[in-house]
Short mmCIF file of C-alpha atoms in Angstrom, two decimals:
data_model
loop_
_atom_site.label_atom_id
_atom_site.label_comp_id
_atom_site.label_asym_id
_atom_site.label_seq_id
_atom_site.Cartn_x
_atom_site.Cartn_y
_atom_site.Cartn_z
CA MET A 1 87.81 120.27 204.59
CA THR A 2 88.67 121.97 207.94
CA LEU A 3 90.36 118.81 209.18
CA LEU A 4 92.58 118.68 206.04
CA TRP A 5 93.72 122.24 206.61
CA LYS A 6 94.61 121.52 210.21
CA ILE A 7 96.77 118.59 209.17
CA LEU A 8 98.60 120.64 206.59
CA LEU A 9 99.19 123.49 209.09
CA GLY A 10 100.61 121.06 211.67
CA ILE A 11 103.03 119.60 209.15
CA PHE A 12 104.20 123.10 208.19
CA LEU A 13 104.83 124.13 211.84
CA ILE A 14 106.76 121.01 212.62
CA GLY A 15 109.00 121.67 209.62
CA ARG A 16 109.67 125.24 210.72
CA LEU A 17 110.55 124.12 214.25
CA SER A 18 113.04 121.57 213.02
CA GLN A 19 114.62 124.14 210.75
CA GLY A 20 115.08 126.60 213.68
CA GLN A 21 116.81 123.98 215.82
CA ASP A 22 119.21 123.09 213.05
CA GLU A 23 120.09 126.74 212.52
CA ASP A 24 120.85 127.30 216.24
CA LEU A 25 123.11 124.27 216.33
CA LEU A 26 125.00 125.45 213.29
CA ASN A 27 125.53 128.93 214.72
CA GLU A 28 126.96 127.53 217.94
CA ASN A 29 129.52 125.46 216.07
CA ILE A 30 130.63 128.46 214.06
CA GLU A 31 131.10 130.63 217.17
CA GLN A 32 133.13 127.96 218.93
CA ALA A 33 135.41 127.59 215.97
CA ALA A 34 135.95 131.35 215.79
CA VAL A 35 136.75 131.65 219.49
CA GLY A 36 139.26 128.84 219.33
CA GLU A 37 141.19 130.36 216.46
CA GLY A 38 141.31 133.78 218.20
CA THR A 39 142.61 132.36 221.45
CA GLU A 40 145.41 130.35 219.79
CA GLY A 41 146.77 133.32 217.83
CA GLY A 42 146.31 135.84 220.53
CA GLU A 43 144.68 138.09 218.07
CA GLU A 44 141.14 138.79 217.30
CA VAL A 45 139.98 137.75 213.92
CA GLU A 46 138.34 140.46 211.98
CA GLU A 47 135.03 139.65 210.47
CA PRO A 48 135.14 139.55 206.71
CA GLU A 49 133.53 142.38 204.87
CA GLY A 50 131.55 142.34 201.72
CA PRO A 51 128.36 140.92 200.48
CA GLY A 52 127.42 137.57 201.87
CA ALA A 53 129.99 137.88 204.71
CA ASP A 54 127.44 138.25 207.49
CA VAL A 55 127.42 134.77 208.96
CA SER A 56 125.51 135.85 212.03
CA GLN A 57 122.34 135.99 209.96
CA PRO A 58 120.70 132.62 209.49
CA ASP A 59 120.11 131.37 205.91
CA HIS A 60 116.52 130.36 205.57
CA ARG A 61 117.13 128.73 202.13
CA GLN A 62 117.47 125.06 202.78
CA PRO A 63 117.50 122.07 200.49
CA CYS A 64 114.18 120.53 199.60
CA ALA A 65 115.17 117.48 201.58
CA MET A 66 114.70 119.55 204.74
CA TRP A 67 111.02 119.91 203.90
CA MET A 68 108.40 117.34 204.16
CA GLY A 69 106.65 116.51 200.90
CA GLY A 70 103.12 117.78 200.58
CA VAL A 71 100.11 116.00 199.15
CA PRO A 72 100.32 115.78 195.30
CA GLY A 73 98.21 118.35 193.58
CA THR A 74 95.42 117.69 191.13
CA PRO A 75 96.73 117.16 187.52
CA GLY A 76 96.21 120.22 185.35
CA HIS A 77 94.11 120.32 182.20
CA SER A 78 95.64 119.24 178.93
CA GLY A 79 97.08 122.11 176.94
CA LYS A 80 96.00 123.07 173.43
CA PRO A 81 97.68 121.22 170.56
CA GLY A 82 100.71 123.01 169.23
CA ARG A 83 101.04 124.27 165.67
CA ASP A 84 102.21 121.97 162.91
CA GLY A 85 105.92 121.98 162.43
CA LYS A 86 107.65 122.84 159.17
CA ASP A 87 107.93 120.19 156.51
CA GLY A 88 111.13 118.26 156.66
CA ARG A 89 113.56 117.94 153.80
CA ASP A 90 112.94 115.37 151.08
CA GLY A 91 114.50 112.07 151.86
CA PRO A 92 116.75 110.15 149.48
CA ARG A 93 115.13 108.61 146.42
CA GLY A 94 113.97 105.08 147.03
CA GLU A 95 114.70 102.06 144.89
CA LYS A 96 112.56 101.29 141.87
CA GLY A 97 109.59 99.12 142.82
CA ASP A 98 108.45 95.94 141.16
CA LYS A 99 106.34 96.15 138.03
CA GLY A 100 102.65 96.09 138.85
CA GLU A 101 100.12 93.69 137.41
CA LYS A 102 98.50 94.51 134.08
CA GLY A 103 95.13 96.16 134.54
CA ASP A 104 91.89 95.18 132.85
CA PRO A 105 91.24 96.64 129.38
CA GLY A 106 89.28 99.86 129.47
CA GLU A 107 86.02 100.50 127.69
CA LYS A 108 86.12 101.38 124.02
CA GLY A 109 86.23 105.12 123.53
CA ASP A 110 84.11 107.18 121.17
CA THR A 111 85.10 107.37 117.54
CA GLY A 112 87.29 110.36 116.94
CA PRO A 113 86.85 112.85 114.14
CA ALA A 114 88.16 111.97 110.71
CA GLY A 115 91.74 112.98 110.18
CA PRO A 116 93.10 114.95 107.25
CA ARG A 117 93.40 113.17 103.94
CA GLY A 118 96.75 111.44 103.58
CA PHE A 119 99.14 111.48 100.68
CA PRO A 120 98.52 109.08 97.78
CA GLY A 121 100.10 105.72 98.34
CA ASN A 122 102.48 103.90 96.07
CA PRO A 123 100.96 102.00 93.13
CA GLY A 124 100.03 98.46 94.01
CA LEU A 125 101.43 95.34 92.47
CA LYS A 126 100.19 94.33 89.07
CA GLY A 127 97.27 91.99 89.41
CA ALA A 128 96.90 88.60 87.87
CA ARG A 129 95.86 88.53 84.26
CA GLY A 130 92.12 88.18 83.87
CA GLU A 131 90.24 86.11 81.42
CA SER A 132 89.90 87.61 77.99
CA ALA A 133 86.54 88.00 76.35
CA LEU A 134 88.06 86.17 73.43
CA SER A 135 88.18 83.02 75.53
CA TYR A 136 84.37 82.86 75.40
CA HIS A 137 83.20 81.37 72.13
CA SER A 138 79.74 80.68 70.82
CA ALA A 139 78.91 80.76 67.12
CA PHE A 140 77.13 78.81 64.41
CA SER A 141 76.31 79.03 60.72
CA VAL A 142 73.96 76.52 59.09
CA GLY A 143 71.97 76.13 55.87
CA LEU A 144 69.15 74.23 54.13
CA SER A 145 69.52 71.50 51.58
CA GLU A 146 65.88 71.41 50.38
CA LEU A 147 62.54 73.22 50.45
CA VAL A 148 61.05 73.77 53.91
CA PRO A 149 58.58 70.91 54.40
CA ALA A 150 56.36 72.37 57.17
CA THR A 151 55.16 75.71 58.56
CA ASN A 152 54.70 77.08 62.10
CA VAL A 153 57.50 74.85 63.43
CA PRO A 154 61.25 75.56 63.74
CA ILE A 155 63.12 75.23 60.48
CA ARG A 156 65.65 72.41 60.78
CA PHE A 157 68.81 73.53 59.02
CA ASN A 158 70.84 70.43 58.19
CA LYS A 159 73.87 71.85 56.36
CA PHE A 160 76.66 72.94 58.76
CA PHE A 161 79.19 75.62 57.92
CA TYR A 162 80.33 76.14 61.52
CA ASN A 163 79.06 74.64 64.79
CA ASP A 164 82.18 73.77 66.79
CA GLN A 165 80.55 74.46 70.17
CA HIS A 166 77.43 72.49 69.15
CA HIS A 167 75.21 75.26 70.46
CA TYR A 168 72.89 74.84 67.45
CA ASP A 169 70.80 71.66 67.62
CA ASP A 170 69.83 70.29 64.17
CA ILE A 171 67.30 67.92 65.76
CA SER A 172 65.17 70.66 67.29
CA GLY A 173 66.27 73.35 64.82
CA LYS A 174 67.03 75.76 67.77
CA PHE A 175 70.08 77.62 69.03
CA ARG A 176 70.46 77.15 72.81
CA CYS A 177 72.39 79.82 74.74
CA VAL A 178 75.15 78.44 76.97
CA LEU A 179 77.16 81.61 77.60
CA PRO A 180 75.05 84.60 78.68
CA GLY A 181 75.78 87.78 76.80
CA VAL A 182 74.94 89.79 73.70
CA TYR A 183 74.46 87.90 70.41
CA PHE A 184 74.10 88.84 66.76
CA PHE A 185 71.74 86.78 64.55
CA THR A 186 71.25 86.99 60.77
CA TYR A 187 69.53 84.97 58.06
CA HIS A 188 69.63 84.99 54.26
CA LEU A 189 66.84 83.06 52.50
CA THR A 190 66.11 82.07 48.93
CA VAL A 191 62.43 82.43 47.97
CA TYR A 192 61.10 80.32 45.13
CA THR A 193 57.76 78.93 43.83
CA LYS A 194 55.62 80.89 46.33
CA ASP A 195 55.61 83.71 48.86
CA ALA A 196 57.67 83.47 52.05
CA LYS A 197 56.88 84.83 55.49
CA VAL A 198 59.51 84.03 58.14
CA SER A 199 59.72 85.03 61.79
CA LEU A 200 62.61 84.87 64.28
CA PHE A 201 61.54 83.51 67.67
CA MET A 202 63.06 83.76 71.11
CA ASN A 203 61.57 81.52 73.80
CA ASP A 204 58.23 81.07 71.98
CA LYS A 205 57.92 84.79 71.27
CA ALA A 206 58.16 86.25 67.75
CA ILE A 207 60.86 88.93 67.75
CA MET A 208 60.85 90.01 64.04
CA PHE A 209 59.17 89.16 60.71
CA THR A 210 60.36 89.07 57.09
CA PHE A 211 57.97 88.83 54.12
CA ASP A 212 58.82 88.34 50.46
CA GLN A 213 56.27 88.17 47.60
CA TYR A 214 57.32 85.73 44.97
CA GLN A 215 57.55 86.91 41.31
CA GLU A 216 57.08 84.19 38.71
CA THR A 217 60.15 83.07 36.80
CA ASN A 218 62.32 84.91 39.37
CA VAL A 219 64.34 83.66 42.36
CA ASP A 220 63.91 86.16 45.20
CA GLN A 221 65.98 86.79 48.33
CA ALA A 222 64.82 87.69 51.85
CA SER A 223 67.08 88.54 54.80
CA GLY A 224 67.08 89.97 58.30
CA SER A 225 69.35 90.50 61.34
CA VAL A 226 69.00 91.39 65.00
CA ILE A 227 71.08 91.78 68.22
CA LEU A 228 69.71 90.12 71.35
CA ARG A 229 70.80 89.82 74.97
CA LEU A 230 70.48 86.20 76.06
CA GLU A 231 70.71 84.38 79.33
CA ALA A 232 71.87 80.81 79.71
CA GLY A 233 69.08 78.48 78.53
CA ASP A 234 67.40 80.93 76.16
CA GLU A 235 66.50 79.52 72.70
CA VAL A 236 66.41 81.24 69.27
CA TRP A 237 65.11 79.81 65.97
CA LEU A 238 63.48 80.57 62.59
CA GLN A 239 60.12 79.28 61.39
CA VAL A 240 57.65 79.85 58.55
CA TYR A 241 54.81 81.96 59.90
CA GLY A 242 51.31 81.15 58.55
CA ASP A 243 49.94 78.40 56.27
CA ASP A 244 51.57 76.58 53.35
CA ALA A 245 50.98 79.54 51.02
CA PHE A 246 53.91 81.31 52.79
CA GLY A 247 56.32 78.37 52.74
CA GLY A 248 58.46 79.52 49.80
CA VAL A 249 61.85 79.17 51.59
CA TYR A 250 63.95 77.19 49.16
CA ALA A 251 67.43 75.60 48.72
CA ASP A 252 69.17 73.38 46.15
CA ASN A 253 72.64 72.76 44.82
CA THR A 254 73.05 76.31 43.58
CA ASN A 255 70.80 78.28 45.98
CA ASP A 256 71.26 78.49 49.74
CA SER A 257 69.17 79.61 52.69
CA THR A 258 71.34 80.23 55.76
CA PHE A 259 70.93 81.05 59.45
CA SER A 260 73.89 82.31 61.54
CA GLY A 261 74.58 83.70 64.97
CA PHE A 262 77.55 84.48 67.27
CA LEU A 263 78.45 85.96 70.62
CA LEU A 264 79.45 89.63 70.52
CA TYR A 265 80.58 89.84 74.16
CA PRO A 266 79.78 87.76 77.23
CA ALA A 267 78.15 88.88 80.47
CA ILE A 268 81.23 88.12 82.63
CA PRO A 269 80.45 87.55 86.33
CA VAL A 270 81.83 90.20 88.72
CA SER A 271 84.14 87.67 90.38
CA ALA A 272 85.75 86.88 87.03
CA ARG A 273 86.23 90.45 85.83
CA ARG A 274 89.70 91.90 85.68
CA ARG A 275 90.31 94.38 88.46
#
């Protein structure tokens, strides 16, 4: 450290010495020029007055070039960051960008609350015409031509008044339901020569009974009627109930015993009902 200071001091002294020699040389030139001008004019030149007019005093301010450069100093520490400047003005509006790609569908949201009830709508168009109940037909009316020959079996009526749908079978003596619905059945019997006890059956089950006690020398009448709900395949018939003593159901050319039935209204399937 002491050696460095000695070097710096020597450089400083050498600079000062050079500066003093330059100043002396400059002063001599000025004096010679002043003497020459005074001798040629024969007059003495007065020294200018005013500030800065004293040229006899040396000017110690010299350009930096007259000095020898020193050793560069150590760089200083970095200063603290300055404050943020004010926001600049908004720039001009840019051009419209290209349309972005369609995003993925979002998840289904929760069901919202029910809205207020709307106004009634306009009446709808008139629907197609449905099938009429009258298009469903099932009916029969039959009679006997002779005395009932046997008991506890279906009575076979062999005289036909109406059986267009052939739903009554004269071979078995039974009415077989084809169209499900509600039916009305009735019978009117002539009783002669002995008592008569008749029952109306549905699927091997006696539904109702009619009994008539024969009076000698008289021709009696027995009748009955019933409304039944039938399904397709159900069977209905009449038969004499009991032994031969109750087989007084009779018919001839002037006396009839009849059995009739017809569909009141069908059980129309939902798909076929008129809306």
